[in-house]
Short mmCIF file of C-alpha atoms in Angstrom, two decimals:
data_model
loop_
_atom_site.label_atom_id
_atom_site.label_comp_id
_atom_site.label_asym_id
_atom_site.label_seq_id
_atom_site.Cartn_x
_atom_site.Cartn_y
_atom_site.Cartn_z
CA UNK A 181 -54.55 26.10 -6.04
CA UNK A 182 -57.67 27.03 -8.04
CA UNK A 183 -59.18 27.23 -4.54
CA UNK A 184 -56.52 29.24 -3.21
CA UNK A 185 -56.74 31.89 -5.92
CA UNK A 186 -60.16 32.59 -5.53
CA UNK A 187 -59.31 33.63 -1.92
CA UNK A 188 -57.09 35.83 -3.05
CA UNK A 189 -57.75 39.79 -4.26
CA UNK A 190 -55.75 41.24 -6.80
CA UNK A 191 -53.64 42.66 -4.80
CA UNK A 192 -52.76 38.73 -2.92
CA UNK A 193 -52.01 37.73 -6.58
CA UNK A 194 -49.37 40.16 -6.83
CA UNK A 195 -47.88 39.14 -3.89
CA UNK A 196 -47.90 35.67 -4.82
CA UNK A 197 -45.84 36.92 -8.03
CA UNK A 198 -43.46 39.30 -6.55
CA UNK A 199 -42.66 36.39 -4.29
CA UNK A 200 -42.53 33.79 -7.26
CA UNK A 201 -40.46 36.43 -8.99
CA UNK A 202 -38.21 36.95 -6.53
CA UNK A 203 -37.04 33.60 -5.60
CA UNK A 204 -36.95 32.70 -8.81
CA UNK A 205 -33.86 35.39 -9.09
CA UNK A 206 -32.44 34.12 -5.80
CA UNK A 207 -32.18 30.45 -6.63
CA UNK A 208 -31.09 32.24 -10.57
CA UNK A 209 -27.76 33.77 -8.84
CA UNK A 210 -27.10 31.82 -5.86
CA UNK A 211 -26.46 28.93 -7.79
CA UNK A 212 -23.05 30.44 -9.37
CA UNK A 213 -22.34 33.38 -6.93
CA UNK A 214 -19.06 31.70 -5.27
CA UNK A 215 -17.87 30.22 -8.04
CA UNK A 216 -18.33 34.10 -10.24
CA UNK A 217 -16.83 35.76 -7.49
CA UNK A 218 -13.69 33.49 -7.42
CA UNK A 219 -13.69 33.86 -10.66
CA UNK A 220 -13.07 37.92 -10.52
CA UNK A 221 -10.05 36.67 -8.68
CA UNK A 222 -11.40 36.80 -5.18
CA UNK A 223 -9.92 34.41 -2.55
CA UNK A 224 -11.71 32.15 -0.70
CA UNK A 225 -11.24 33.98 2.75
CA UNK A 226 -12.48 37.34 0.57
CA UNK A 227 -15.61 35.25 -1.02
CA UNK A 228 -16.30 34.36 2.56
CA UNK A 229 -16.38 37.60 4.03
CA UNK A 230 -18.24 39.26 1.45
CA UNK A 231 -21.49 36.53 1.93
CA UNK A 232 -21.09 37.25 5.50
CA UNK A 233 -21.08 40.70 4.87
CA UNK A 234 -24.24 39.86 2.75
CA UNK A 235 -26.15 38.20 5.11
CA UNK A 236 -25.26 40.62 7.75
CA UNK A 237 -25.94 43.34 6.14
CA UNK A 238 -29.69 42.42 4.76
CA UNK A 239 -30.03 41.54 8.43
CA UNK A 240 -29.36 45.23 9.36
CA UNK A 241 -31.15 46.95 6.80
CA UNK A 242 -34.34 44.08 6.23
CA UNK A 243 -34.66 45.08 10.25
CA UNK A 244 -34.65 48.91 9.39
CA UNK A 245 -36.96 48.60 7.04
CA UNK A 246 -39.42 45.51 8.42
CA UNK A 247 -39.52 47.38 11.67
CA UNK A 248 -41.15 50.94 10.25
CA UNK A 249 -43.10 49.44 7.24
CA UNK A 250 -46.28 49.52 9.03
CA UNK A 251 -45.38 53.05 10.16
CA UNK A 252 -43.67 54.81 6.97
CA UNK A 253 -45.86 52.48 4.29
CA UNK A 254 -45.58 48.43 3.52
CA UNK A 255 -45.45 49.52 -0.51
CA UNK A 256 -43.07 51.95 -0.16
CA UNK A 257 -40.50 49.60 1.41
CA UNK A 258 -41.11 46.89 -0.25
CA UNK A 259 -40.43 48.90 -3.53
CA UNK A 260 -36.97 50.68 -1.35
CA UNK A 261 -36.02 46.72 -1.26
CA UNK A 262 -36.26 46.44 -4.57
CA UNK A 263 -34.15 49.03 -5.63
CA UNK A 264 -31.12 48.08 -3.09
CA UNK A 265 -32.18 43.98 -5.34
CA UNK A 266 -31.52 46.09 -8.39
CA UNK A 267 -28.50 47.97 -7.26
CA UNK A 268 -26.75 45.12 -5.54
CA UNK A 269 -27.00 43.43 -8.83
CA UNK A 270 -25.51 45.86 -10.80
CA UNK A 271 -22.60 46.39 -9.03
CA UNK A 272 -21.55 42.86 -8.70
CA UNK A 273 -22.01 42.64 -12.35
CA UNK A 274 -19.65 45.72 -13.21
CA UNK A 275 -16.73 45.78 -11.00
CA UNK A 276 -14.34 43.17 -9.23
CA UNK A 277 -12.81 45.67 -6.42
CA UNK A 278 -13.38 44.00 -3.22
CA UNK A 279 -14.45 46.89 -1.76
CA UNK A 280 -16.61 48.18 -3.52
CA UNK A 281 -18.17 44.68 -3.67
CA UNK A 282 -17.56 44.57 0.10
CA UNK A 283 -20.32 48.36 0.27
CA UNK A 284 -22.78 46.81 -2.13
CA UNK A 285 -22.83 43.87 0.06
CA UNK A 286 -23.79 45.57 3.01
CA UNK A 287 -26.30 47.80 2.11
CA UNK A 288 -28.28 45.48 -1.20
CA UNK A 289 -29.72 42.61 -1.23
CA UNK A 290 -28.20 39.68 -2.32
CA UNK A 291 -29.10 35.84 -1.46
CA UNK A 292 -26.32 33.84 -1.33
CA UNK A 293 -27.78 30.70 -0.34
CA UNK A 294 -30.92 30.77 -2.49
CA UNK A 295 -33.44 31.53 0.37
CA UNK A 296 -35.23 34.42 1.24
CA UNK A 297 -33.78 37.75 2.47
CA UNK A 298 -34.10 40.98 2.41
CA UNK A 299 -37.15 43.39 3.77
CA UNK A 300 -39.65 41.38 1.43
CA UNK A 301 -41.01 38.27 3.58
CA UNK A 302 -41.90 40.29 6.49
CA UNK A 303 -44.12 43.26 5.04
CA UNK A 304 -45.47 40.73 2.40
CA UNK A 305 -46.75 38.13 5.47
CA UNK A 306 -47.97 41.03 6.94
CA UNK A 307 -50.07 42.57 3.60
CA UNK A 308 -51.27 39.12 3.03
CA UNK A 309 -52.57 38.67 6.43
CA UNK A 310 -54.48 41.87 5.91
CA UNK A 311 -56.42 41.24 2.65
CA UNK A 312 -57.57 37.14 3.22
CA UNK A 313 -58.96 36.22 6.17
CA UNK A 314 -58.11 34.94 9.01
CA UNK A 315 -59.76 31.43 8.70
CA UNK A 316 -58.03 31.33 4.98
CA UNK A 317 -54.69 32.91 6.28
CA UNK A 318 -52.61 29.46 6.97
CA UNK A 319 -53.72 28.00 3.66
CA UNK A 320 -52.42 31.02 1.96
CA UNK A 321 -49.53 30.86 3.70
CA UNK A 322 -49.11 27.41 2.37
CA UNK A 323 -49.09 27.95 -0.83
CA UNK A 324 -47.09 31.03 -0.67
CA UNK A 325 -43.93 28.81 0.10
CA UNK A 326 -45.23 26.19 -2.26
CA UNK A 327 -44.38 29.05 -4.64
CA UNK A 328 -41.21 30.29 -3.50
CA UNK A 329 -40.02 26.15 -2.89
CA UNK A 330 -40.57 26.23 -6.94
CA UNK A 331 -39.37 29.20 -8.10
CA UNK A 332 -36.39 28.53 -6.28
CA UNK A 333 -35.77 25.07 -7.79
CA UNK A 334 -36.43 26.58 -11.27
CA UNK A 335 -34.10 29.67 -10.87
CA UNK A 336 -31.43 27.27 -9.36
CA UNK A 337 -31.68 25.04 -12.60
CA UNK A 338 -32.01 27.93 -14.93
CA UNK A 339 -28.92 29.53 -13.81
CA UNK A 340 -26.53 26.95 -14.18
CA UNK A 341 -28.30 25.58 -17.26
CA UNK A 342 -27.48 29.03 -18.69
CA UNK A 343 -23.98 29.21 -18.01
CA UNK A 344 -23.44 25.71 -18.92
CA UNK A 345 -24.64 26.52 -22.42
CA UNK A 346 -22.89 29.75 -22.66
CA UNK A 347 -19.64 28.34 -21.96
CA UNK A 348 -20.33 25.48 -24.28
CA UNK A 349 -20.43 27.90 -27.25
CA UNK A 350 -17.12 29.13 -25.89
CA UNK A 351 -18.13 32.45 -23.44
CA UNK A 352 -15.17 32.38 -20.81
CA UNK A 353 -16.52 31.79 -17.19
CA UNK A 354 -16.45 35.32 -15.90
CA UNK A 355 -18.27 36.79 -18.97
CA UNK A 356 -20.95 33.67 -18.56
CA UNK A 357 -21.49 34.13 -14.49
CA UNK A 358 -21.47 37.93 -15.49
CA UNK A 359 -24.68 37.07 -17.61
CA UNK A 360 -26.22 35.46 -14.90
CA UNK A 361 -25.38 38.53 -12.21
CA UNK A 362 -26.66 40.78 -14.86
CA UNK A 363 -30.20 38.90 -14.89
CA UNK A 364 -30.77 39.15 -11.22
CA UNK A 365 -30.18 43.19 -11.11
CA UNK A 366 -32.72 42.86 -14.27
CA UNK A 367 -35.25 40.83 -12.04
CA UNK A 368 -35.29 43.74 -9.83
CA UNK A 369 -37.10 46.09 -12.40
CA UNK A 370 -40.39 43.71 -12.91
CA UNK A 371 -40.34 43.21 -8.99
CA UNK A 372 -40.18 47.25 -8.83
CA UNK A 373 -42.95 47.59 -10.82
CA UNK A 374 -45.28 44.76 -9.18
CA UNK A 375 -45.00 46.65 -5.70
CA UNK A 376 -45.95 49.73 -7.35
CA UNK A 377 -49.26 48.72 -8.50
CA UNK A 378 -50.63 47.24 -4.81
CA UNK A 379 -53.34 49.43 -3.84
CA UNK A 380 -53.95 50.52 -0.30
CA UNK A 381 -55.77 47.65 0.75
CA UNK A 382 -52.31 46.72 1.70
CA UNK A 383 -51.33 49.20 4.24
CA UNK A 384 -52.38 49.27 8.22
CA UNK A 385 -56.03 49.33 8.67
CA UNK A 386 -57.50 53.02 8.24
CA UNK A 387 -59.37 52.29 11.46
CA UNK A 388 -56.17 51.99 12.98
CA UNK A 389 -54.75 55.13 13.71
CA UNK A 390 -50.94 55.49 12.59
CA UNK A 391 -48.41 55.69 15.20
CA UNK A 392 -45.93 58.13 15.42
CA UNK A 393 -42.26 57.28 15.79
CA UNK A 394 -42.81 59.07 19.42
CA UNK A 395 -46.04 56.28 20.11
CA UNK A 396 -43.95 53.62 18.15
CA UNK A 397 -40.92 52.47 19.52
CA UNK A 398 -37.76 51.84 17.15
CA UNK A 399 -38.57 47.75 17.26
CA UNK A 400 -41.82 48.93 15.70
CA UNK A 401 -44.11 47.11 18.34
CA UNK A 402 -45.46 47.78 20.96
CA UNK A 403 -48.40 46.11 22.73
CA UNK A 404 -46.79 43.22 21.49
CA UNK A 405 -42.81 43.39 22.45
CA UNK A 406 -42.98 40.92 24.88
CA UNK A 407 -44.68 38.28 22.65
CA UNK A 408 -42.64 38.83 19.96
CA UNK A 409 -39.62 38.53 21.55
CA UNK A 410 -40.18 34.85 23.18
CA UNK A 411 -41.43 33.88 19.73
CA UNK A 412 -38.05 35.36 18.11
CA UNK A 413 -35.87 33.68 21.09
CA UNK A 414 -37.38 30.21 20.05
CA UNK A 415 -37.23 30.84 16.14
CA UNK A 416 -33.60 31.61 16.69
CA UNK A 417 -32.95 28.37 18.48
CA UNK A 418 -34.44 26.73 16.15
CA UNK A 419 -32.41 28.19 13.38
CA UNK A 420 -29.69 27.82 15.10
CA UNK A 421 -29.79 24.18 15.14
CA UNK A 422 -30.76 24.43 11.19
CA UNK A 423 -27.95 25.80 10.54
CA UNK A 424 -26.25 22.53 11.28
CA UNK A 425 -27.30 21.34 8.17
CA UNK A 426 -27.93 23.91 5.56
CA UNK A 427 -28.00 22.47 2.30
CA UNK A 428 -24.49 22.73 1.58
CA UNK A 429 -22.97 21.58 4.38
CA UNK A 430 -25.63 18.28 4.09
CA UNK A 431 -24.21 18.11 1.08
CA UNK A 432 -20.88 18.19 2.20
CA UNK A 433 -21.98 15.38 4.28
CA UNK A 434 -22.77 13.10 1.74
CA UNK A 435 -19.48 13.82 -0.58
CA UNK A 436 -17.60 12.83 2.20
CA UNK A 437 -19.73 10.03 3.93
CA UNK A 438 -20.50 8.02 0.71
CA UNK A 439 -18.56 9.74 -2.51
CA UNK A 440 -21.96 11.27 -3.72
CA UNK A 441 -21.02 12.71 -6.85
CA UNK A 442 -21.77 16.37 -7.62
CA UNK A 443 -24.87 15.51 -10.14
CA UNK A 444 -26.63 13.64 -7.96
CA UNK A 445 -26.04 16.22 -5.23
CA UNK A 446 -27.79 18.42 -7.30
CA UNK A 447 -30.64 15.85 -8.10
CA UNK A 448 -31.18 15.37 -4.30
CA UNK A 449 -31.67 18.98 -3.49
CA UNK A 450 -33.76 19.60 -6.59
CA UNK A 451 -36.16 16.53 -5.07
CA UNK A 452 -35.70 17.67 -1.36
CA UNK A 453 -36.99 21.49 -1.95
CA UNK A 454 -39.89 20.33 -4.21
CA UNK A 455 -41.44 17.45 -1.50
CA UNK A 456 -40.25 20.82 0.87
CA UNK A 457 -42.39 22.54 -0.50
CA UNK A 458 -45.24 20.55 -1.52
CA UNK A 459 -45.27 19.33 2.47
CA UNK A 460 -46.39 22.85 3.41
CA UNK A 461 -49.63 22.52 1.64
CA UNK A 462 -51.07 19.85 4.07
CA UNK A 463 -50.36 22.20 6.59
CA UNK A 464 -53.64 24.55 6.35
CA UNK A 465 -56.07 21.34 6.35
CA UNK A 466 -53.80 19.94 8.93
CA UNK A 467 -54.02 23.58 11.11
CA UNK A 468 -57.93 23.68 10.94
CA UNK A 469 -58.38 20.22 12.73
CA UNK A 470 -56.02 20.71 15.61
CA UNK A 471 -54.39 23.94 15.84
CA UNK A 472 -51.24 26.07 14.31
CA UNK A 473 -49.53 24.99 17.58
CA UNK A 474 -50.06 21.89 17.22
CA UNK A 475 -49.45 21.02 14.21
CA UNK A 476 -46.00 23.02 14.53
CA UNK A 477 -45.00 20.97 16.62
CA UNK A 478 -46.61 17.24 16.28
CA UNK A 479 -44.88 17.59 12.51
CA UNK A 480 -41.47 19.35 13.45
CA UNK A 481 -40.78 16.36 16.05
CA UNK A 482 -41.23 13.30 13.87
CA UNK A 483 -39.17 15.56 10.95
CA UNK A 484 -36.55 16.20 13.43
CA UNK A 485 -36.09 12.27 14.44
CA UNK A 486 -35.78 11.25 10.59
CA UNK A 487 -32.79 13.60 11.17
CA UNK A 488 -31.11 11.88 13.86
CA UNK A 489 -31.72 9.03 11.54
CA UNK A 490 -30.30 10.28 8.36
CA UNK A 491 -26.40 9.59 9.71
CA UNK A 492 -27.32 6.40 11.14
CA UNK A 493 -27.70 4.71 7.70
CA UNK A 494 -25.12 2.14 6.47
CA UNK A 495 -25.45 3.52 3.12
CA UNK A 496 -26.18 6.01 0.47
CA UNK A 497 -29.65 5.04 -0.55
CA UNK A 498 -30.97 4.66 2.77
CA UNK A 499 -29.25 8.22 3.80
CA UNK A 500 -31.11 9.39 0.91
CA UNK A 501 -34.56 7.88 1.39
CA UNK A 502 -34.76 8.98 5.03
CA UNK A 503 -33.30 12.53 4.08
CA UNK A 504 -36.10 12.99 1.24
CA UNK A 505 -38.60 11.57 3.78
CA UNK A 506 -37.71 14.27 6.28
CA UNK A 507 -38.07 17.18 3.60
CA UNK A 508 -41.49 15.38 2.81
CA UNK A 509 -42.67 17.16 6.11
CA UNK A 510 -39.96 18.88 7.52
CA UNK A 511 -41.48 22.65 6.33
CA UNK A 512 -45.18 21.65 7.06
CA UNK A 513 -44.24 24.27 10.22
CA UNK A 514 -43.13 27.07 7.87
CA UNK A 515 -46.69 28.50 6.87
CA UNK A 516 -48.58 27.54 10.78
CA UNK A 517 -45.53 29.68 12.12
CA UNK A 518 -45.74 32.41 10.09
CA UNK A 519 -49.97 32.27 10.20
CA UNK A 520 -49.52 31.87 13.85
CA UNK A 521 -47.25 35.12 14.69
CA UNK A 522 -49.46 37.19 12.19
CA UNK A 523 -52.55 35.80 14.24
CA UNK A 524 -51.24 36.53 17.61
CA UNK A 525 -49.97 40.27 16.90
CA UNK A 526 -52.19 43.53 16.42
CA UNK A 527 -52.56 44.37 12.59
CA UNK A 528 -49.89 47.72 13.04
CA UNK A 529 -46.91 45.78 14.12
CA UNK A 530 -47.52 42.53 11.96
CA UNK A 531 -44.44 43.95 9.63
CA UNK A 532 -42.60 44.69 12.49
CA UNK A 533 -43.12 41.25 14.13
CA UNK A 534 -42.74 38.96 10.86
CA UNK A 535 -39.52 41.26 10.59
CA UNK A 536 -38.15 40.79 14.62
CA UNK A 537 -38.59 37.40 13.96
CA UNK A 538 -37.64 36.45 10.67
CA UNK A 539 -34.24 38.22 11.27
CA UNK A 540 -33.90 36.51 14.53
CA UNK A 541 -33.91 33.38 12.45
CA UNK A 542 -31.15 34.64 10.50
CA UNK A 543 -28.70 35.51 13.27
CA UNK A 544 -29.26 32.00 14.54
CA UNK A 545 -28.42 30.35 11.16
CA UNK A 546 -25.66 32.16 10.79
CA UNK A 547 -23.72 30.89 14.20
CA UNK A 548 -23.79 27.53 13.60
CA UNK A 549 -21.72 27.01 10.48
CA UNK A 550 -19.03 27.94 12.37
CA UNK A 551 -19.17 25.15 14.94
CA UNK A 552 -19.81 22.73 12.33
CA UNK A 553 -17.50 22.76 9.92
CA UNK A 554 -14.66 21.72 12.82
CA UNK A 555 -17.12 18.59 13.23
CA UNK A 556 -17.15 17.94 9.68
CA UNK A 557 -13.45 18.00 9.14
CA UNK A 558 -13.15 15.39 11.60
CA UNK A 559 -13.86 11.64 10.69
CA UNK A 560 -14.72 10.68 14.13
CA UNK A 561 -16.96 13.40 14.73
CA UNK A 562 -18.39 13.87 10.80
CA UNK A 563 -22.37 12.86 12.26
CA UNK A 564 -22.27 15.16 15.30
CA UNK A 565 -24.21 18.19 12.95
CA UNK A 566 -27.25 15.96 12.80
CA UNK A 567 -27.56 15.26 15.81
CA UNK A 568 -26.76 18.37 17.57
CA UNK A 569 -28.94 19.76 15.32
CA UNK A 570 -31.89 17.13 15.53
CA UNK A 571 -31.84 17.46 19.40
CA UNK A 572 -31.50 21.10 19.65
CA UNK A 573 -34.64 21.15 17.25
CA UNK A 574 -36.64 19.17 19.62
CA UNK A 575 -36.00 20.85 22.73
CA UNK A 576 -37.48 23.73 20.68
CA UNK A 577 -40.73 22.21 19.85
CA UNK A 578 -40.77 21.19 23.77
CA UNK A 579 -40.32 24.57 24.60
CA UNK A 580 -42.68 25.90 22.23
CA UNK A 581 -45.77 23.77 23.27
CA UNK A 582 -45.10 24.63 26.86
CA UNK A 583 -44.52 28.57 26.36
CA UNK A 584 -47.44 28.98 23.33
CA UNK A 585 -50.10 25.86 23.57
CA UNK A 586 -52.42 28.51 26.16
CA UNK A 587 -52.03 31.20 23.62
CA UNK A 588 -54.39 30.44 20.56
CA UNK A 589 -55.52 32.84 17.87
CA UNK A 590 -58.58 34.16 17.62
CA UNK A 591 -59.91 32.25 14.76
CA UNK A 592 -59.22 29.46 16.28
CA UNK A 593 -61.39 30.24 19.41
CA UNK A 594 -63.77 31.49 17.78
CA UNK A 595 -64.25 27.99 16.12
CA UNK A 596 -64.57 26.52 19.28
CA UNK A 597 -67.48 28.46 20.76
CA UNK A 598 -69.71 28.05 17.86
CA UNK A 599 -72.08 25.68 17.96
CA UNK A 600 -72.61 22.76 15.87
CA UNK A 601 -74.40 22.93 13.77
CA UNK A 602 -77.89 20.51 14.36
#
């Protein structure tokens, strides 16, 4: 890490915090956002509306604003994102009308699931990529989502530790999740006032010249539309067969399957996003020796066949061990994806590109859960998410070597024309 930071300018240190920040607040509310809303007196086909209505609606407006950051100013968006954070926030904490809950929904930002969202991945990938280098960039990147993996963990624990003890000194539940709701608009202001203080170093090149919205297209690329739309088409497949088992329907999985209790649940998770994280670190030293392609997908497949394995097991333990085994280096593609699509793009549409992709991810998620949770109310057909899932996800890393494995950035080439050294 010590390594890391001296690769890193001031302004990649803020970064690194308004990310840490951030998903610090999103694992902080996630962890209790169902259970506050049903609280207000919500039902469940209401609470389930209004995330969709979430996730749809950062979709609409993180692809607004991803798409003309490079154009209308990376710090100026980013600090437009926080401000829909901060108002998002407030409103949930205020009122219970559907509604209006239903509006602030739509157009903040609000994480129901923990994970990033919002306009804030993109334009940050694409700031980082402009102030390290390009031989550097992937072990950034690695330790970026080391940093989000933890904050989220920490938030997630914080938040229900905090309500836990508020309601053990006798708060009723809505006044205690209404803490909690209050504390992520709150986030918002320190996450404000970190964007404000990047410098310039952070916007498009000054050597590029600045498109105007006649040169630049709405989809804010370009020279590189036709890239970035394979790259999105595969990113949503393979999201799509994520979303097979997100977190909570794994751990769904396991209620059912083998009684795991609640606590443990929670002990799992808290164990599967730390070795999550920590697997993206081996990524960069990984990268250098034999590619961002490659190690994409040589580490995605053997992840994806613990998968198929998890459901096989004859018991909880062994479910377990082969689950946290998977997580150990099932995101060790997370920072050589986004290094690679930053690598492969010009430096004016890399917001634009991290965006068009990151939000085809999202769509992608989002279909599945409605396919599995059929399966999963049906004994005989309970295992079916993993392995649709696992074998969808390997067809993808097929399909990715044979489309990408020509296509190799520059650093990389670059690395194989120089000589060796005598």
């Amino acid at each position: 890490m010590f390594e890391t930071s001296r690769l890193l300018t001031a302004d990649g240190r803020l970064l690194f915090a308004t990310r840490t920040a951030r998903l610090f607040s999103y694992g902080f509310l996630s962890v209790i956002l169902a259970l506050y809303l049903a609280r207000l007196g919500l039902s469940e086909p209401q609470i389930g509306i209004l995330l969709t209505a979430t996730l749809l609606g950062d979709t609409a407006v993180s692809f607004w604003i991803a798409t003309n950051a490079d154009r209308l100013g990376r710090r100026r968006m980013l600090s437009i994102g926080a401000v829909l954070m901060i108002f998002a926030g407030s409103v949930f904490a205020v009122t219970s009308d559907f509604f209006v809950l239903l509006i602030a929904a739509i157009v903040g930002v609000i994480s129901p699931s923990g994970n990033e969202i919002g306009p804030f991945l993109p334009i940050e990938q694409a700031a980082l990529s402009q102030i390290v280098s390009a031989e550097a960039r992937t072990k950034v990147f690695a330790w970026y989502n080391l940093a989000g993996s933890f904050a989220t963990a920490l938030g997630s624990l914080a938040g229900g530790a905090l309500v836990q003890a508020l309601q053990s000194a006798g708060w009723p539940d809505p006044m205690s999740y209404r803490v909690v709701v209050s504390g992520y608009a709150v986030m918002g202001l320190p996450l404000l006032l970190l964007f404000t203080r990047l410098s310039p170093a952070t916007e498009v090149p000054a050597a590029v010249p600045a498109a105007t919205s006649r040169e630049m297209p709405w989809i804010g690329v370009r020279e590189s539309r036709g890239l970035v739309l394979r790259l999105a088409g595969l990113f949503s497949l393979d999201a799509f067969a994520g979303g097979f088992v997100l977190q909570s329907l794994v751990a769904y999985w396991f209620s059912i399957r083998f009684g795991v209790t609640p606590g443990l649940l929670g002990g799992i998770f808290f164990g599967a996003n730390i070795l999550a994280g920590i697997s993206a670190l081996t990524a960069a030293r990984l990268a250098a020796r034999i590619g961002l392609i490659n190690t994409m997908v040589f580490t995605h497949i053997p992840s994806n066949l613990l998968l198929l394995l998890v459901p096989l097991m004859p018991n909880a333990p062994l479910a377990i061990a082969v689950l946290l085994l998977r997580f150990s280096i099932s995101q060790m593609d997370v920072p050589t994806r986004q290094s690679y699509t930053m690598a492969v793009v010009r430096p004016e549409e890399r917001s634009a590109a991290a965006g068009i992709t990151g939000i085809a991810r999202t769509i992608g998620a989002s279909l599945a859960p409605v396919i599995a949770g059929p399966l999963l109310a049906n004994a005989a057909l309970l295992n079916v998410p993993f392995f649709i899932s696992g074998g969808l996800k390997i067809a993808y890393d097929l399909l990715l070597y044979r489309s990408f494995r020509r296509l190799r950035p520059h650093e990389e080439v670059a690395s194989t024309r120089s000589p060796s050294p005598s």
